[in-house]
Coordinates of C-alpha atoms in Angstrom, one line a residue:
M1 CA 0.0 0.0 0.0
T2 CA 1.4 3.4 -1.0
L3 CA 1.7 6.4 1.3
G4 CA -1.2 8.1 -0.6
E5 CA -3.4 5.1 -0.1
K6 CA -2.6 4.9 3.6
I7 CA -3.5 8.6 4.0
F8 CA -6.7 8.1 2.2
E9 CA -7.6 5.0 4.3
L10 CA -6.7 6.7 7.6
R11 CA -8.7 9.8 6.6
K12 CA -11.8 7.8 5.8
S13 CA -11.5 5.8 9.0
K14 CA -11.8 9.1 10.9
G15 CA -14.7 10.2 8.8
W16 CA -12.9 13.4 7.6
S17 CA -13.1 15.1 4.3
Q18 CA -10.0 16.3 2.5
E19 CA -10.9 19.9 3.7
E20 CA -11.2 18.8 7.3
L21 CA -7.8 16.9 7.2
A22 CA -6.2 19.9 5.5
S23 CA -7.4 22.3 8.2
K24 CA -6.1 20.1 11.0
I25 CA -2.5 20.3 9.7
S26 CA -2.7 23.7 8.1
V27 CA -2.3 22.8 4.4
S28 CA -4.6 23.3 1.4
R29 CA -7.1 20.7 0.3
Q30 CA -5.2 20.4 -3.0
S31 CA -2.1 19.2 -1.1
I32 CA -4.2 16.4 0.5
S33 CA -5.5 15.5 -2.9
K34 CA -2.0 15.3 -4.4
W35 CA -0.7 13.2 -1.5
E36 CA -3.6 10.7 -1.8
S37 CA -3.2 10.4 -5.5
N38 CA 0.6 10.0 -5.1
T39 CA 1.4 13.0 -7.4
A40 CA 3.2 14.7 -4.5
M41 CA 4.7 13.6 -1.2
P42 CA 4.5 15.5 2.1
D43 CA 7.7 16.6 3.7
I44 CA 9.1 14.9 6.8
N45 CA 7.5 17.4 9.2
R46 CA 4.1 16.8 7.7
I47 CA 4.6 13.0 7.8
V48 CA 5.3 13.3 11.6
E49 CA 2.1 15.4 12.0
L50 CA 0.0 12.9 10.1
A51 CA 1.4 10.1 12.1
V52 CA 0.5 11.8 15.4
L53 CA -2.9 12.9 14.1
F54 CA -3.9 9.4 13.0
G55 CA -2.2 7.6 15.9
V56 CA 0.2 5.5 13.8
S57 CA 4.0 5.4 13.5
T58 CA 6.0 7.1 10.8
D59 CA 7.3 3.7 9.8
Y60 CA 3.8 2.6 9.0
L61 CA 3.3 5.6 6.7
L62 CA 6.7 5.3 5.0
K63 CA 7.2 1.6 4.7
D64 CA 5.1 -0.7 2.6
D65 CA 5.5 -3.8 4.7
Q66 CA 4.5 -2.2 8.0
E67 CA 1.1 -3.2 9.5
R68 CA -1.0 -0.6 11.2
P69 CA -0.7 -0.9 15.0
N70 CA -3.9 -1.0 17.1
L71 CA -3.3 2.0 19.2
D72 CA -6.9 2.0 20.5
L73 CA -6.0 -1.0 22.7
Q74 CA -3.0 0.9 24.1
V75 CA -5.3 3.7 25.1
D76 CA -7.8 1.4 26.8
Q77 CA -5.0 -0.4 28.7
G78 CA -3.3 2.4 30.4
F79 CA -3.4 5.8 28.7
P80 CA -6.9 7.2 29.2
N81 CA -5.6 10.7 28.6
L82 CA -3.6 10.3 25.4
V83 CA -3.0 13.8 24.0
S84 CA -3.4 13.9 20.2
L85 CA -2.0 16.6 17.8
E86 CA -5.4 18.2 17.5
E87 CA -5.8 18.3 21.3
M88 CA -2.3 19.7 21.8
N89 CA -3.0 22.5 19.3
E90 CA -6.3 23.3 21.0
F91 CA -4.6 23.4 24.5
V92 CA -1.8 25.7 23.3
T93 CA -4.3 28.0 21.6
K94 CA -6.7 28.2 24.6
Q95 CA -3.8 28.5 27.0
A96 CA -2.6 31.6 25.1
A97 CA -6.1 33.1 25.1
A98 CA -6.3 32.3 28.9
G99 CA -3.0 34.1 29.5
K100 CA -4.3 37.2 27.8
S101 CA -7.5 37.1 29.8
I102 CA -5.6 36.7 33.1
A103 CA -3.2 39.5 32.1
I104 CA -6.2 41.8 31.4
G105 CA -7.7 40.8 34.8
V106 CA -4.4 41.7 36.5
M107 CA -4.2 45.0 34.7
L108 CA -7.7 45.9 35.8
C109 CA -6.8 45.2 39.4
V110 CA -3.5 47.1 39.2
L111 CA -5.1 50.1 37.4
S112 CA -8.2 50.1 39.7
P113 CA -7.0 53.0 42.0
V114 CA -5.7 55.2 39.1
L115 CA -8.8 57.4 38.9
L116 CA -9.0 57.7 42.7
I117 CA -5.4 58.8 42.8
L118 CA -5.8 61.3 40.0
L119 CA -9.0 62.8 41.6
S120 CA -7.2 63.1 44.9
G121 CA -4.6 65.3 43.2
G122 CA -7.1 68.1 42.8
T123 CA -10.4 68.4 41.0
L124 CA -13.3 70.8 40.3
L125 CA -15.6 68.3 41.9
G126 CA -16.0 68.2 45.7
A127 CA -13.8 65.8 47.7
A128 CA -16.7 63.6 48.6
I129 CA -17.9 63.3 45.0
A130 CA -14.4 62.7 43.7
N131 CA -13.7 60.0 46.3
G132 CA -17.1 58.4 45.5
I133 CA -16.4 58.2 41.8
G134 CA -12.9 56.9 42.4
M135 CA -14.1 54.2 44.8
V136 CA -16.9 53.0 42.5
T137 CA -14.3 52.8 39.7
L138 CA -11.8 50.9 41.9
L139 CA -14.4 48.3 43.1
S140 CA -15.9 47.9 39.6
M141 CA -12.5 47.2 38.0
V142 CA -11.4 44.8 40.8
A143 CA -14.8 43.0 40.5
G144 CA -14.2 42.8 36.7
G145 CA -10.7 41.4 37.2
V146 CA -12.0 38.7 39.6
A147 CA -14.8 37.8 37.2
I148 CA -12.2 37.3 34.4
F149 CA -10.1 35.0 36.7
I150 CA -13.1 32.9 37.5
T151 CA -14.5 32.5 34.0
T152 CA -11.0 31.8 32.5
S153 CA -10.4 29.1 35.1
A154 CA -13.8 27.5 34.2
K155 CA -12.9 27.5 30.5
M156 CA -9.6 25.7 31.1
Q157 CA -11.2 23.1 33.4
R158 CA -11.4 20.5 30.7
F159 CA -7.6 20.5 30.5
E160 CA -7.2 19.8 34.2
Y161 CA -5.6 16.5 33.5
I162 CA -2.8 18.3 31.6
E163 CA -2.3 20.7 34.5
K164 CA -2.0 17.7 36.9
G165 CA 0.4 15.8 34.5
D166 CA -2.0 12.9 34.2
F167 CA -1.6 12.3 30.5
Q168 CA 0.5 10.6 27.8
L169 CA 1.7 12.3 24.5
A170 CA 0.8 10.5 21.3
P171 CA 3.9 9.0 19.5
G172 CA 6.0 11.7 17.9
L173 CA 4.1 14.6 19.5
A174 CA 7.0 15.7 21.8
G175 CA 9.1 16.5 18.8
I176 CA 6.4 18.8 17.3
I177 CA 5.9 20.5 20.7
R178 CA 9.7 21.2 20.9
E179 CA 9.7 22.7 17.4
K180 CA 6.8 25.0 18.4
Q181 CA 8.7 25.9 21.6
E182 CA 11.9 26.6 19.7
A183 CA 10.0 28.8 17.2
Y184 CA 8.5 30.8 20.1
S185 CA 11.8 31.2 22.0
K186 CA 12.8 34.4 20.4
T187 CA 9.4 36.1 21.0
Y188 CA 9.5 34.7 24.6
G189 CA 12.9 36.3 25.3
Q190 CA 11.9 39.6 23.8
N191 CA 8.6 39.8 25.7
M192 CA 10.2 38.8 29.0
A193 CA 12.9 41.4 28.6
I194 CA 10.3 44.1 27.8
G195 CA 8.2 43.1 30.9
V196 CA 11.2 43.1 33.2
V197 CA 12.5 46.4 32.0
L198 CA 9.1 48.1 32.4
F199 CA 8.8 46.5 35.9
I200 CA 12.2 47.9 36.9
L201 CA 11.8 51.4 35.4
C202 CA 8.2 52.1 36.3
S203 CA 9.1 53.8 39.6
L204 CA 11.7 56.2 38.0
P205 CA 9.2 59.0 37.3
L206 CA 8.0 58.9 41.0
I207 CA 11.6 58.8 42.3
T208 CA 12.5 61.8 40.1
A209 CA 9.5 63.7 41.4
G210 CA 10.5 63.0 44.9
I211 CA 14.1 64.3 44.3
F212 CA 12.9 67.6 42.7
G213 CA 10.1 68.1 45.2
A214 CA 7.2 67.9 42.8
S215 CA 3.7 69.2 43.7
E216 CA 1.0 66.9 45.1
R217 CA -0.8 67.1 41.7
V218 CA 2.3 66.0 39.8
Y219 CA 2.9 63.3 42.4
A220 CA -0.6 61.9 41.9
F221 CA -0.2 62.0 38.1
L222 CA 3.2 60.2 38.2
T223 CA 1.8 57.6 40.7
A224 CA -0.9 56.8 38.2
L225 CA 1.7 56.7 35.4
L226 CA 3.7 54.2 37.5
L227 CA 0.7 51.9 37.8
V228 CA 0.0 52.1 34.0
I229 CA 3.6 51.2 33.2
L230 CA 3.6 48.4 35.8
S231 CA 0.4 47.0 34.3
I232 CA 1.8 46.9 30.8
G233 CA 4.9 45.2 32.0
L234 CA 2.8 42.6 33.8
F235 CA 0.8 42.0 30.6
F236 CA 4.0 41.1 28.7
L237 CA 5.3 38.9 31.5
I238 CA 2.0 37.0 32.1
T239 CA 1.0 36.4 28.4
T240 CA 4.4 35.2 27.3
S241 CA 5.0 33.1 30.4
T242 CA 1.6 31.4 29.9
I243 CA 2.4 30.5 26.3
N244 CA 5.8 29.1 27.1
G245 CA 4.3 27.4 30.1
S246 CA 1.9 25.5 27.9
F247 CA 4.8 23.9 26.1
Q248 CA 6.5 23.0 29.4
K249 CA 3.3 21.5 30.8
L250 CA 3.0 19.2 27.7
L251 CA 6.6 18.2 27.9
R252 CA 6.6 18.1 31.7
E253 CA 9.7 20.2 31.9
G254 CA 10.9 23.1 34.0
E255 CA 8.6 24.0 36.9
F256 CA 6.1 21.4 35.5
A257 CA 8.5 18.4 35.8
P258 CA 7.1 15.7 38.0
R259 CA 9.6 16.4 40.7
E260 CA 8.6 20.1 40.7
Q261 CA 4.8 19.4 40.8
E262 CA 4.7 18.7 44.5
D263 CA 6.6 22.0 45.2
Q264 CA 4.1 23.8 43.1
K265 CA 1.2 22.4 45.0
R266 CA 2.6 23.6 48.3
I267 CA 3.3 27.0 46.8
S268 CA -0.2 27.2 45.4
R269 CA -1.7 26.4 48.7
F270 CA 0.4 29.1 50.3
A271 CA -0.5 31.6 47.6
G272 CA -4.2 30.8 48.2
F273 CA -4.1 32.6 51.6
Y274 CA -1.0 34.8 51.1
W275 CA -2.3 37.0 48.3
P276 CA -5.7 37.7 49.8
I277 CA -3.9 38.9 52.9
V278 CA -1.7 41.2 50.8
V279 CA -4.8 42.6 49.1
A280 CA -6.4 43.2 52.5
V281 CA -3.3 45.0 53.8
Y282 CA -3.1 47.1 50.6
L283 CA -6.7 48.2 50.7
G284 CA -6.8 48.6 54.5
W285 CA -3.6 50.8 54.5
S286 CA -4.8 52.8 51.5
F287 CA -8.3 53.5 52.8
Y288 CA -7.1 54.2 56.3
T289 CA -4.4 56.7 55.4
G290 CA -5.7 57.9 52.0
N291 CA -2.1 57.9 50.8
W292 CA -2.5 55.9 47.6
A293 CA 0.8 57.4 46.3
I294 CA 2.7 55.4 48.8
S295 CA 0.7 52.3 49.5
W296 CA 1.5 50.8 46.1
V297 CA 4.9 49.7 47.6
V298 CA 3.0 46.8 49.2
W299 CA 3.0 45.0 45.8
P300 CA 6.8 44.9 45.0
I301 CA 7.5 44.0 48.6
A302 CA 4.9 41.3 48.6
G303 CA 6.2 39.9 45.3
L304 CA 9.8 39.8 46.7
L305 CA 8.6 38.1 49.9
F306 CA 6.6 35.6 47.9
G307 CA 9.6 34.7 45.7
A308 CA 11.8 34.3 48.7
I309 CA 9.3 32.1 50.6
S310 CA 8.7 30.0 47.4
S311 CA 12.5 29.4 47.1
L312 CA 12.6 28.4 50.8
F313 CA 9.9 25.8 50.2
R314 CA 12.0 24.3 47.4
T315 CA 15.2 24.4 49.4
V316 CA 13.7 22.8 52.5
E317 CA 12.2 20.0 50.4
S318 CA 15.3 19.2 48.5

């Protein structure tokens, strides 16, 4: 049986049209037609993708004397969560979308006090009205951010088995994932650099204002600018880390390696009560003193402490 005949047989066994198969591996319908009629041959990368998609080996596709293995039995006997090429692509795509949603939610929370800070710097409105508008905006944005976190988590629920590492990659899929990760590595490095630089430099305007004794109005504006720059930096860091993390989760590498999973569970449990306490301290201090221009320092301090405590968890366990 030729390669074209095997592709035709496998496609029919899945009940797919040529258009459907073409869309799954990002080629034209004409390419599928040429492969099946043996007038053209897919390159090696496409052959690997086809093998993963159909659940067969590349040897079966390329060698005439190879019999098709019954992979359905393997799945039933021990791999109930076998990740296919199609499912991998869906997970990576939805993980990237989830990363953007979470980043937007974080931005809403970080930017929530901006209007309140600006109005506190002087306004034609009365103090009570200005504070009221600022508070309504703050609470609305925080509520919006929390709603985004909850809905995003619900959308990713079906991939919980990947998050837990309870899965098996289809044959040949690891190589495809590594290719995607390598292709994204340049973008990952650039976005991480942008995020870190913005995170480091965001306080410079405020420090400069303090050195030159800027007015309260200027101070309020620069504090708001600090939060805007910080939120943009966090957007870059969160989105790019989420995409790269999707590859690491599938490959079970880095912080998602089996040995690291237990550490992550402990850190997640700690984060579950640590960050709500930080939020309470931030809001309590800010509301009590009314000094939003200073209370933002809670976040970088809390971030450094969280990183230090997380490292301590790993050190103690190792």
